[in-house]
JSON list of C-alpha atoms in Angstrom, two decimals:
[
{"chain": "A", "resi": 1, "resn": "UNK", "atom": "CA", "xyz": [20.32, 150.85, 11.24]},
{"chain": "A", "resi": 2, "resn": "UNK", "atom": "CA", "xyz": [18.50, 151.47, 14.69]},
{"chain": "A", "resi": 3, "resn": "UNK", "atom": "CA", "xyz": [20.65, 149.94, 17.67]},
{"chain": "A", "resi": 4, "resn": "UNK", "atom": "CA", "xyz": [19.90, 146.44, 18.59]},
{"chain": "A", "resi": 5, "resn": "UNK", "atom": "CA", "xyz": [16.88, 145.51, 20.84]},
{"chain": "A", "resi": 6, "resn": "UNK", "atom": "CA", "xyz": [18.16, 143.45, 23.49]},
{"chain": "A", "resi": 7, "resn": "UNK", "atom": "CA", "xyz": [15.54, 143.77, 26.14]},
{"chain": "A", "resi": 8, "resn": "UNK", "atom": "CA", "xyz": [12.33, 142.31, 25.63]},
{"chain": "A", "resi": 9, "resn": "UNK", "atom": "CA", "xyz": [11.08, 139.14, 25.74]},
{"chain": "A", "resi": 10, "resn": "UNK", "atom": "CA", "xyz": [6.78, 139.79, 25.09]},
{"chain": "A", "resi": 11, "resn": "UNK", "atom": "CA", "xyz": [4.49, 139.24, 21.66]},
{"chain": "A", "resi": 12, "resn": "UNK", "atom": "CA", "xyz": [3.06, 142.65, 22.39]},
{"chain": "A", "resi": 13, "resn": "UNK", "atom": "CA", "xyz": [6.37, 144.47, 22.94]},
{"chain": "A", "resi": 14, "resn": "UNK", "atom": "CA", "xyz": [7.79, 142.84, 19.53]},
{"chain": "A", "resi": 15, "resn": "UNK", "atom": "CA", "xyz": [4.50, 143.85, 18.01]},
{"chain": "A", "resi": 16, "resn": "UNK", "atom": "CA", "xyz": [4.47, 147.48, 19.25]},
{"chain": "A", "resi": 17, "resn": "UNK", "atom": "CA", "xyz": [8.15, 147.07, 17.64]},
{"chain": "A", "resi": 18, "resn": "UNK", "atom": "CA", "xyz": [8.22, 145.83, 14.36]},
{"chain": "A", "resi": 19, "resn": "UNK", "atom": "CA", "xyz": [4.59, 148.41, 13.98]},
{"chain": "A", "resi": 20, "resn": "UNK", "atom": "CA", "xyz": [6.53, 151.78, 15.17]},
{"chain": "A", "resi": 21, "resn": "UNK", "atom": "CA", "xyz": [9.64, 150.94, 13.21]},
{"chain": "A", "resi": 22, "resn": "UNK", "atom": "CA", "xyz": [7.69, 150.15, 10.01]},
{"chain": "A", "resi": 23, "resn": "UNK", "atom": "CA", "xyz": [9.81, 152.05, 7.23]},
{"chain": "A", "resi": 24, "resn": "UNK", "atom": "CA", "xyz": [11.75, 150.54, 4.03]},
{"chain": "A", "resi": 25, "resn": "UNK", "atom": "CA", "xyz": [14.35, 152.93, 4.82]},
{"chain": "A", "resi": 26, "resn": "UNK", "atom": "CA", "xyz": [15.53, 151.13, 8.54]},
{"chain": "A", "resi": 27, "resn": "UNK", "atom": "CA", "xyz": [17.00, 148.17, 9.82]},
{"chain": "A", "resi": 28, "resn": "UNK", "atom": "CA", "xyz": [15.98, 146.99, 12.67]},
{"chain": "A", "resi": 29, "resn": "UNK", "atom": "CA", "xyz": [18.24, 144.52, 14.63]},
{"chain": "A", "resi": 30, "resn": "UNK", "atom": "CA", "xyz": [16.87, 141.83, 17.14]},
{"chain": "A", "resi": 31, "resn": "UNK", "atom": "CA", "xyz": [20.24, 140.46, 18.80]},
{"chain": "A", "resi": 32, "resn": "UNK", "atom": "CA", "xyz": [20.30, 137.61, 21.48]},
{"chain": "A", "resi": 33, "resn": "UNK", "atom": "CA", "xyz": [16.26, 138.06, 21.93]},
{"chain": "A", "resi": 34, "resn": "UNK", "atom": "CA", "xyz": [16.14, 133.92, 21.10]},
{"chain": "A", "resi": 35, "resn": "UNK", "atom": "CA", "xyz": [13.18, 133.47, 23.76]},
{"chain": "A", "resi": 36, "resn": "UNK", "atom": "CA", "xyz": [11.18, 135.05, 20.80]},
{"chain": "A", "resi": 37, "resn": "UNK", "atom": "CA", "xyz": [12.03, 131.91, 18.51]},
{"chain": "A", "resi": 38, "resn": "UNK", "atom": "CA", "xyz": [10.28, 129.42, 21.09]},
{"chain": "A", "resi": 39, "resn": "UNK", "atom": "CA", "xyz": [7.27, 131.57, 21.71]},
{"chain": "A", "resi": 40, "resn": "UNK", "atom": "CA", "xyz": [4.06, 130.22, 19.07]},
{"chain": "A", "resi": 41, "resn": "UNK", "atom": "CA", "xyz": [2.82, 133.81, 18.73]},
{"chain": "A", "resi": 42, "resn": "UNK", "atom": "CA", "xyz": [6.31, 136.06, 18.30]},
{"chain": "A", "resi": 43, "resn": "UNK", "atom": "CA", "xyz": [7.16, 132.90, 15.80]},
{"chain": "A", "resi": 44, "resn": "UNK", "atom": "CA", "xyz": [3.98, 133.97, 13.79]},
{"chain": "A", "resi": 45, "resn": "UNK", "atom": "CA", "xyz": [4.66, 137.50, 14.14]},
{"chain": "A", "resi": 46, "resn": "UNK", "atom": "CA", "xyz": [8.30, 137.03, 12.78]},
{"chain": "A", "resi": 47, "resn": "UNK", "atom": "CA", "xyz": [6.97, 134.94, 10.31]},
{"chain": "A", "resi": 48, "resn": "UNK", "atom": "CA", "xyz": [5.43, 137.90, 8.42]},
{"chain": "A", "resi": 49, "resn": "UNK", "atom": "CA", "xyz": [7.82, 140.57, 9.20]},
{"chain": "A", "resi": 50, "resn": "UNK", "atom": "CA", "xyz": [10.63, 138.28, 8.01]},
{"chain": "A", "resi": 51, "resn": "UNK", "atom": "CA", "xyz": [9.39, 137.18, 5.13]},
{"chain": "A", "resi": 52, "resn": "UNK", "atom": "CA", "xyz": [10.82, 138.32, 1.71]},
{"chain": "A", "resi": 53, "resn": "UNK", "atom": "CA", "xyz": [8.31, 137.18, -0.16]},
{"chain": "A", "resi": 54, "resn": "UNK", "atom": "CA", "xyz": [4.90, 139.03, -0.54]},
{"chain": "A", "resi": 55, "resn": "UNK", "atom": "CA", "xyz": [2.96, 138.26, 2.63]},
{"chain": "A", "resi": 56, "resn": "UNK", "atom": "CA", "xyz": [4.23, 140.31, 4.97]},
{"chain": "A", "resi": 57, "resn": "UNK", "atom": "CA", "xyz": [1.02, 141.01, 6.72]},
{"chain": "A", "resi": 58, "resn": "UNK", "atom": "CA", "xyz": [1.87, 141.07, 11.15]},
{"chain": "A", "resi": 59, "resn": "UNK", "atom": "CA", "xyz": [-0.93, 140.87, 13.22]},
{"chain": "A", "resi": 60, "resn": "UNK", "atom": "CA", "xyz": [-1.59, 140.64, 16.98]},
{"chain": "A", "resi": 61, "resn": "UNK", "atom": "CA", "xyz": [-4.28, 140.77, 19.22]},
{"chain": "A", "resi": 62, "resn": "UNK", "atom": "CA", "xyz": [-4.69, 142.36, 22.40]},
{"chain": "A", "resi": 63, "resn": "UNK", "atom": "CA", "xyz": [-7.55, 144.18, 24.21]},
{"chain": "A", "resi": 64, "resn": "UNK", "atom": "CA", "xyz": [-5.26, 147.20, 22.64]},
{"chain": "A", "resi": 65, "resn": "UNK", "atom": "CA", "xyz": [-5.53, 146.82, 19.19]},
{"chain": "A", "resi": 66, "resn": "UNK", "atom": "CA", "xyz": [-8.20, 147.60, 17.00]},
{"chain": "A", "resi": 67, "resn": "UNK", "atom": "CA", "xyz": [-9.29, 146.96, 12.94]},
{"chain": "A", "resi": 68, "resn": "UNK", "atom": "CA", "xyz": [-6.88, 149.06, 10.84]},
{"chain": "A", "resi": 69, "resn": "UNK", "atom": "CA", "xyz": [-9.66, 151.09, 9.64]},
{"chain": "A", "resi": 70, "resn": "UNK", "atom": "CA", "xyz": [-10.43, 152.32, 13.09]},
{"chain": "A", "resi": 71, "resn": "UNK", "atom": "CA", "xyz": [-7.78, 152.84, 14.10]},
{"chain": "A", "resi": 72, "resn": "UNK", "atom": "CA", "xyz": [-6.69, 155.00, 11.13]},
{"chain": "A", "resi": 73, "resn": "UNK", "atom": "CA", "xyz": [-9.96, 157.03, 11.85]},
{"chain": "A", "resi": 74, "resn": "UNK", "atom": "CA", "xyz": [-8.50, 157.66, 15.20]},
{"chain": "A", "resi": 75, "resn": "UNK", "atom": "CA", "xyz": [-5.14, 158.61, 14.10]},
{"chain": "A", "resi": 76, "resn": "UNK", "atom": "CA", "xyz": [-7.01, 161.30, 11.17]},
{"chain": "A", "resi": 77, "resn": "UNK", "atom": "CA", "xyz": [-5.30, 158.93, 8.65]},
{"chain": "A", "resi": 78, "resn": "UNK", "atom": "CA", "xyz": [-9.04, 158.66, 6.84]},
{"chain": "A", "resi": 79, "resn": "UNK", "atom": "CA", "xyz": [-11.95, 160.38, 7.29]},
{"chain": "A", "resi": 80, "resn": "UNK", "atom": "CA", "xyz": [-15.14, 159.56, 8.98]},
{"chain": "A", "resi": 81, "resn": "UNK", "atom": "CA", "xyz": [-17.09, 159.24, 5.60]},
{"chain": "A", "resi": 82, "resn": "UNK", "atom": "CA", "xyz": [-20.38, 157.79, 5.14]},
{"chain": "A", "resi": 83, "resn": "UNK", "atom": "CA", "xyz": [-18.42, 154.70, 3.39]},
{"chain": "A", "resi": 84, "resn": "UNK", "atom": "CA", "xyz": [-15.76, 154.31, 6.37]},
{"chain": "A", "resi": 85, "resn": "UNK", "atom": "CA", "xyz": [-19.31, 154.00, 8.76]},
{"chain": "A", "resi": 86, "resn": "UNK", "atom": "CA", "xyz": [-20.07, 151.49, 6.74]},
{"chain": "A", "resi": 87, "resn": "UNK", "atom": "CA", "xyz": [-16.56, 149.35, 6.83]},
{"chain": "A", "resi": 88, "resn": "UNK", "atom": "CA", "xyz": [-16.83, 149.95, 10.39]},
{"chain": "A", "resi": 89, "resn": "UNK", "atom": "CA", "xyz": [-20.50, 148.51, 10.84]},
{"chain": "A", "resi": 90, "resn": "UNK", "atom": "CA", "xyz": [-19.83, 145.22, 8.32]},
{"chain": "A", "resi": 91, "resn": "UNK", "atom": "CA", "xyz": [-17.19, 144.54, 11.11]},
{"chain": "A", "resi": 92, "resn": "UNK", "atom": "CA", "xyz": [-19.81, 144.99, 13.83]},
{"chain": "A", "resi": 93, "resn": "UNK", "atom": "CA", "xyz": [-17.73, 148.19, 14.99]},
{"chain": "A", "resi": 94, "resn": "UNK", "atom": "CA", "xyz": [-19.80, 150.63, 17.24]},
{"chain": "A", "resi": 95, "resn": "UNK", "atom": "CA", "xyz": [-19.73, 153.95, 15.42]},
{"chain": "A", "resi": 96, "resn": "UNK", "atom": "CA", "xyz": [-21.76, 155.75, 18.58]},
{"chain": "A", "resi": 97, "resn": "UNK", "atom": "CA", "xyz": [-18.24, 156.67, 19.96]},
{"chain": "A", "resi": 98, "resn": "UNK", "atom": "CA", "xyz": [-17.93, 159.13, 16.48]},
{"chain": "A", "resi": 99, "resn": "UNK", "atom": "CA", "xyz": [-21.28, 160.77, 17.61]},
{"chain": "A", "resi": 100, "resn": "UNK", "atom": "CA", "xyz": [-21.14, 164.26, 18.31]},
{"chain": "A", "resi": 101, "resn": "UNK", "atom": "CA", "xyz": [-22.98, 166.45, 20.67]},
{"chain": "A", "resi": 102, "resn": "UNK", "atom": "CA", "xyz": [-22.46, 170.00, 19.93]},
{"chain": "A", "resi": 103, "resn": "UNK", "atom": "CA", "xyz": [-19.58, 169.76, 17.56]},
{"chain": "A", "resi": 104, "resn": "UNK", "atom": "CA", "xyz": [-17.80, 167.82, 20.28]},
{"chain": "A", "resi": 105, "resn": "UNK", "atom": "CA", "xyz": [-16.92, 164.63, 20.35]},
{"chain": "A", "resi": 106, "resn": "UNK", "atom": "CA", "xyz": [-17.77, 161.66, 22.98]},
{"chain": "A", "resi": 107, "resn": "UNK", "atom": "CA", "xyz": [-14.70, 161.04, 25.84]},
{"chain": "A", "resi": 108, "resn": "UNK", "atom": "CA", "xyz": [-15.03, 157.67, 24.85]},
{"chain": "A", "resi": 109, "resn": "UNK", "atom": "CA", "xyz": [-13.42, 158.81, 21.28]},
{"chain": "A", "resi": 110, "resn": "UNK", "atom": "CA", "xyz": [-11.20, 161.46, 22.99]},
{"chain": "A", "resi": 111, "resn": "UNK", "atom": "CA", "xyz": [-9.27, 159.21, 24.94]},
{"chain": "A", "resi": 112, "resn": "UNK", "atom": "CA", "xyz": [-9.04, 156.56, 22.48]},
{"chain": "A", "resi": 113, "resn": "UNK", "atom": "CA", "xyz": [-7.56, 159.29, 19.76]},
{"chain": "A", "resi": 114, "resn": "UNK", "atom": "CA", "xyz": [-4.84, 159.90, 22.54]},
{"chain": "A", "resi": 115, "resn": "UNK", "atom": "CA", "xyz": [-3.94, 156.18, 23.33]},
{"chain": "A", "resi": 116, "resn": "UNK", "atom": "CA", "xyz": [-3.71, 156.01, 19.05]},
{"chain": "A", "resi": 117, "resn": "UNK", "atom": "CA", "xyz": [-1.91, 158.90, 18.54]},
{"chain": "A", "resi": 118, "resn": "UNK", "atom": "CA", "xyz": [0.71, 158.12, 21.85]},
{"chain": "A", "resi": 119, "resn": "UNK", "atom": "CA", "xyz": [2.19, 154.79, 21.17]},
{"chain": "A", "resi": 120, "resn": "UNK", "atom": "CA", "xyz": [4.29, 155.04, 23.87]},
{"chain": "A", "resi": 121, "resn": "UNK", "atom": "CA", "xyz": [1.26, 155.26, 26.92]},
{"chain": "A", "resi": 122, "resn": "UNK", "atom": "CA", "xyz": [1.16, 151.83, 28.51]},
{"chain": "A", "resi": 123, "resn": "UNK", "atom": "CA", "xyz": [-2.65, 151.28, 27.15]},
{"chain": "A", "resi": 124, "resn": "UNK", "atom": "CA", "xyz": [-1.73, 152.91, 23.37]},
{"chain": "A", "resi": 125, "resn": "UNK", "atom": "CA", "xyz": [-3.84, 151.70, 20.91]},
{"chain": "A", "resi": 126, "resn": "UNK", "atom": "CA", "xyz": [-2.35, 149.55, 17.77]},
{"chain": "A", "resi": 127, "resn": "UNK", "atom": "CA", "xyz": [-3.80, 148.25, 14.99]},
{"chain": "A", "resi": 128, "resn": "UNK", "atom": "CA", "xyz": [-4.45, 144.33, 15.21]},
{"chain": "A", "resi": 129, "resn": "UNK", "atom": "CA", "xyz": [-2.61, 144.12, 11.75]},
{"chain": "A", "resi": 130, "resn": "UNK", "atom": "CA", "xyz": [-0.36, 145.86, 9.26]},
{"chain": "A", "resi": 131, "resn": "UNK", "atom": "CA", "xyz": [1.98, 145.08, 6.30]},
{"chain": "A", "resi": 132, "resn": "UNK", "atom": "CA", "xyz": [5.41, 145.48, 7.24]},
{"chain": "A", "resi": 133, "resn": "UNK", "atom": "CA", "xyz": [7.65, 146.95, 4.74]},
{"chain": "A", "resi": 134, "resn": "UNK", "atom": "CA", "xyz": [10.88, 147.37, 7.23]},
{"chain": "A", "resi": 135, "resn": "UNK", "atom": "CA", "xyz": [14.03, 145.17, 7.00]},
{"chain": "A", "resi": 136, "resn": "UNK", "atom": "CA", "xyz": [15.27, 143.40, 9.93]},
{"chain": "A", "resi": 137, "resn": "UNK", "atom": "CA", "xyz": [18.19, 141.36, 10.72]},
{"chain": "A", "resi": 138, "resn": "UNK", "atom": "CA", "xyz": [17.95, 138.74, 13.30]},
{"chain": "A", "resi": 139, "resn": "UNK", "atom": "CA", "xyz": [21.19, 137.46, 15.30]},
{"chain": "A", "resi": 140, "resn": "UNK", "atom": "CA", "xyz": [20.60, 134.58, 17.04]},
{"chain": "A", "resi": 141, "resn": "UNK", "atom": "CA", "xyz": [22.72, 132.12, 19.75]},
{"chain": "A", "resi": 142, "resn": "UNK", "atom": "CA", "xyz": [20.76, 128.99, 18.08]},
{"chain": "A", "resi": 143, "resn": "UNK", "atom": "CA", "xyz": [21.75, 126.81, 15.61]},
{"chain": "A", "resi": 144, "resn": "UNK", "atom": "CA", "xyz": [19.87, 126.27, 12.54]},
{"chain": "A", "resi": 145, "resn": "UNK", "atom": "CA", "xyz": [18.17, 123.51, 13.35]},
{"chain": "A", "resi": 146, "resn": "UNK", "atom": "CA", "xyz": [16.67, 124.80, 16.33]},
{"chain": "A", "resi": 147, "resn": "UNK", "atom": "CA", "xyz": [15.27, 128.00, 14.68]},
{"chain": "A", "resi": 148, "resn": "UNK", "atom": "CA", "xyz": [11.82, 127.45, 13.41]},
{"chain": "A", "resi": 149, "resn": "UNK", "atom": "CA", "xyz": [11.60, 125.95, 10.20]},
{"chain": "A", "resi": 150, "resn": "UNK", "atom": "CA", "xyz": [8.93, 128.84, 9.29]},
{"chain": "A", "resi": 151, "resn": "UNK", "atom": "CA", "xyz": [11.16, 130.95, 9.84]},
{"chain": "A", "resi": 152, "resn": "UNK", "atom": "CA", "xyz": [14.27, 129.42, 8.28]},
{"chain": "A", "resi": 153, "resn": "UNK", "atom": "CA", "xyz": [12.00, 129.09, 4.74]},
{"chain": "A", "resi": 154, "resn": "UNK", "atom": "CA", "xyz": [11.42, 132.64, 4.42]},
{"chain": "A", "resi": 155, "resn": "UNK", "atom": "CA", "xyz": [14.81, 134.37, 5.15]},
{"chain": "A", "resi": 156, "resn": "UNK", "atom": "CA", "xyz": [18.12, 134.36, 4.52]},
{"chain": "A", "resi": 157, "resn": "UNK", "atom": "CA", "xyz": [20.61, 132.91, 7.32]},
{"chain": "A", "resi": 158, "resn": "UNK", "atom": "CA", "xyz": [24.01, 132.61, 7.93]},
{"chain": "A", "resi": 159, "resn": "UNK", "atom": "CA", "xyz": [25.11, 129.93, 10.34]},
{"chain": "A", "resi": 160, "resn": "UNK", "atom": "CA", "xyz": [28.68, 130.74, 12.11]},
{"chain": "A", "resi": 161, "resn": "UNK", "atom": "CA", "xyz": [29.94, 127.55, 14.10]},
{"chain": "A", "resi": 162, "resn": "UNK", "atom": "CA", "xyz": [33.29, 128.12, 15.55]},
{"chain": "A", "resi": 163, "resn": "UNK", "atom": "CA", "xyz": [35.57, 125.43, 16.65]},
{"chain": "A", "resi": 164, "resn": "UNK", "atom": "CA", "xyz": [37.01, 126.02, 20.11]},
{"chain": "A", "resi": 165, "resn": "UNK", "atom": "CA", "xyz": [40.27, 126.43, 18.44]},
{"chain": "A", "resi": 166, "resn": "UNK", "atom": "CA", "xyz": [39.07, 129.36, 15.84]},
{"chain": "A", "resi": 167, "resn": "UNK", "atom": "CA", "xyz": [37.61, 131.13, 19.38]},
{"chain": "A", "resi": 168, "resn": "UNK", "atom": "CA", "xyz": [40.57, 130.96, 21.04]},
{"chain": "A", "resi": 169, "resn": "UNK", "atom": "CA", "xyz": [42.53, 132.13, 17.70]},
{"chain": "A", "resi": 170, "resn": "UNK", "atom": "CA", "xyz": [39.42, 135.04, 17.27]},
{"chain": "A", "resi": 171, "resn": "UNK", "atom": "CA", "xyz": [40.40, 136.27, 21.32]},
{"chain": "A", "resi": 172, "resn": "UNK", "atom": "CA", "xyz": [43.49, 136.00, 20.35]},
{"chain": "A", "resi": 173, "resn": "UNK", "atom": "CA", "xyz": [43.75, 138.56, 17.59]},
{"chain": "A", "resi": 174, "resn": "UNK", "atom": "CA", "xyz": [41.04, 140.53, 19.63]},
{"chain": "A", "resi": 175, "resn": "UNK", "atom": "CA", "xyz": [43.39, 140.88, 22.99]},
{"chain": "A", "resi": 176, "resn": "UNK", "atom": "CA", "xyz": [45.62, 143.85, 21.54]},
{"chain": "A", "resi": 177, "resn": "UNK", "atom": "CA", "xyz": [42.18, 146.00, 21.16]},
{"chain": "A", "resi": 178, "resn": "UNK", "atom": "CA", "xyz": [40.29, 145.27, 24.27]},
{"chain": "A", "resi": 179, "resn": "UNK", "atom": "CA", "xyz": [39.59, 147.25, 26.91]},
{"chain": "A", "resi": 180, "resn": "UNK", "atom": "CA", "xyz": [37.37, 147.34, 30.13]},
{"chain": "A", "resi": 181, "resn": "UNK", "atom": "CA", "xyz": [35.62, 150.03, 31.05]},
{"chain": "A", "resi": 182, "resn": "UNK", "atom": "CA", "xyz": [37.81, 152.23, 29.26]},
{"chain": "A", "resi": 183, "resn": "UNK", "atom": "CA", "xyz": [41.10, 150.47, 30.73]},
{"chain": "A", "resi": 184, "resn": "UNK", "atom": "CA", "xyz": [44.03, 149.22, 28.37]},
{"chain": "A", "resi": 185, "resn": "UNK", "atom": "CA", "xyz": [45.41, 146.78, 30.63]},
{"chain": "A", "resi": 186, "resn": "UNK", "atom": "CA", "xyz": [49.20, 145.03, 29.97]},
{"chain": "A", "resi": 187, "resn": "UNK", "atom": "CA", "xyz": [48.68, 142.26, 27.49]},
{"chain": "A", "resi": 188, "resn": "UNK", "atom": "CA", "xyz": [50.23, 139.55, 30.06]},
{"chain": "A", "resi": 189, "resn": "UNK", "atom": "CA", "xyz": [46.98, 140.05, 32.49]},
{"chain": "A", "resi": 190, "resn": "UNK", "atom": "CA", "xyz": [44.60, 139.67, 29.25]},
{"chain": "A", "resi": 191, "resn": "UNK", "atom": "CA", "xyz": [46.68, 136.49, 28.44]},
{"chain": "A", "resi": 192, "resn": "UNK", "atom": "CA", "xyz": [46.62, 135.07, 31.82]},
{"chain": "A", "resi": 193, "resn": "UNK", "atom": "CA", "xyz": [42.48, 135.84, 31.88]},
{"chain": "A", "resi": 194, "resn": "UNK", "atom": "CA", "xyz": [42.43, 134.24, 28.84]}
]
């Protein structure tokens, strides 16, 4: 499990997200990120990489992401084959940034290998779509019925309402254990905060 992302709020940082954590073998854990839920685009998003069915596809674009197939030319995942020139131009891709001058290749593709193979650069380049095959477990501070109902089809949820009563009893049992900045403090001063 990879700690909890707490701190973003964006389609493209969630996108950037769910593409560089893309691996069967991780969790990835979304907690109290509920602006994400009432955004039309992160909804979308989440609706593929939540879903447990077969469509998992995510996609996203930005002025940063490209076709998959260029941008696994960048990133040396496939070669620049006669064939790949051709997917490229059916999706009215400019291949003149590929053209060499003395064995070289243009800046143009230079710098747009390095913003594919640096995600982390403000300007890296993504591509606009991928199949995600990670797991991730969303905890949210809604209730049900205010969680998109695309959402709440293709996953599995579990809905915790507490009375105020169970809280109190929860605290409670929690009291002997907590401690604040590393401070144990007498059990009469947690009762009395309480």
């Amino acid at each position: 499990i990879i700690p909890p992302f707490k701190n973003f709020s964006t389609a493209s940082a969630l996108f950037k997200t769910l593409f560089m954590h893309n691996d069967p073998d991780k969790v990835l854990v979304f907690d109290d990120l509920d602006t994400l839920l009432q955004d039309p685009v992160c909804t979308r998003m989440l609706k593929g990489a939540l879903d447990s069915g077969e469509n998992t596809e995510v996609a996203y674009i930005s002025k940063n992401n490209v076709e998959p197939i260029l941008y696994d030319v960048l990133t040396e995942k496939k070669q620049l084959t006669a064939e790949v020139i051709n997917q490229l131009e059916k999706l009215k891709i400019s291949t003149s940034i590929f053209e060499t001058e003395h064995g070289q290749h243009s800046k143009a593709y230079n710098q747009m290998k390095q913003r594919a193979l640096n995600p982390d650069l403000p300007n890296a380049i993504f591509p606009n779509k991928f199949d995600f095959i990670g797991r991730v477990i969303f905890i949210s501070n809604f209730y049900l019925d205010q969680i998109p109902g695309s959402i709440v089809s293709r996953n599995a949820f579990i809905e915790v309402n507490l009375t105020l009563e169970q809280i109190i009893k929860r605290i409670e049992k929690a009291l002997p254990d907590i401690e604040i900045n590393g401070i144990k403090y007498d059990m009469k001063i947690k009762k009395e905060a309480m």
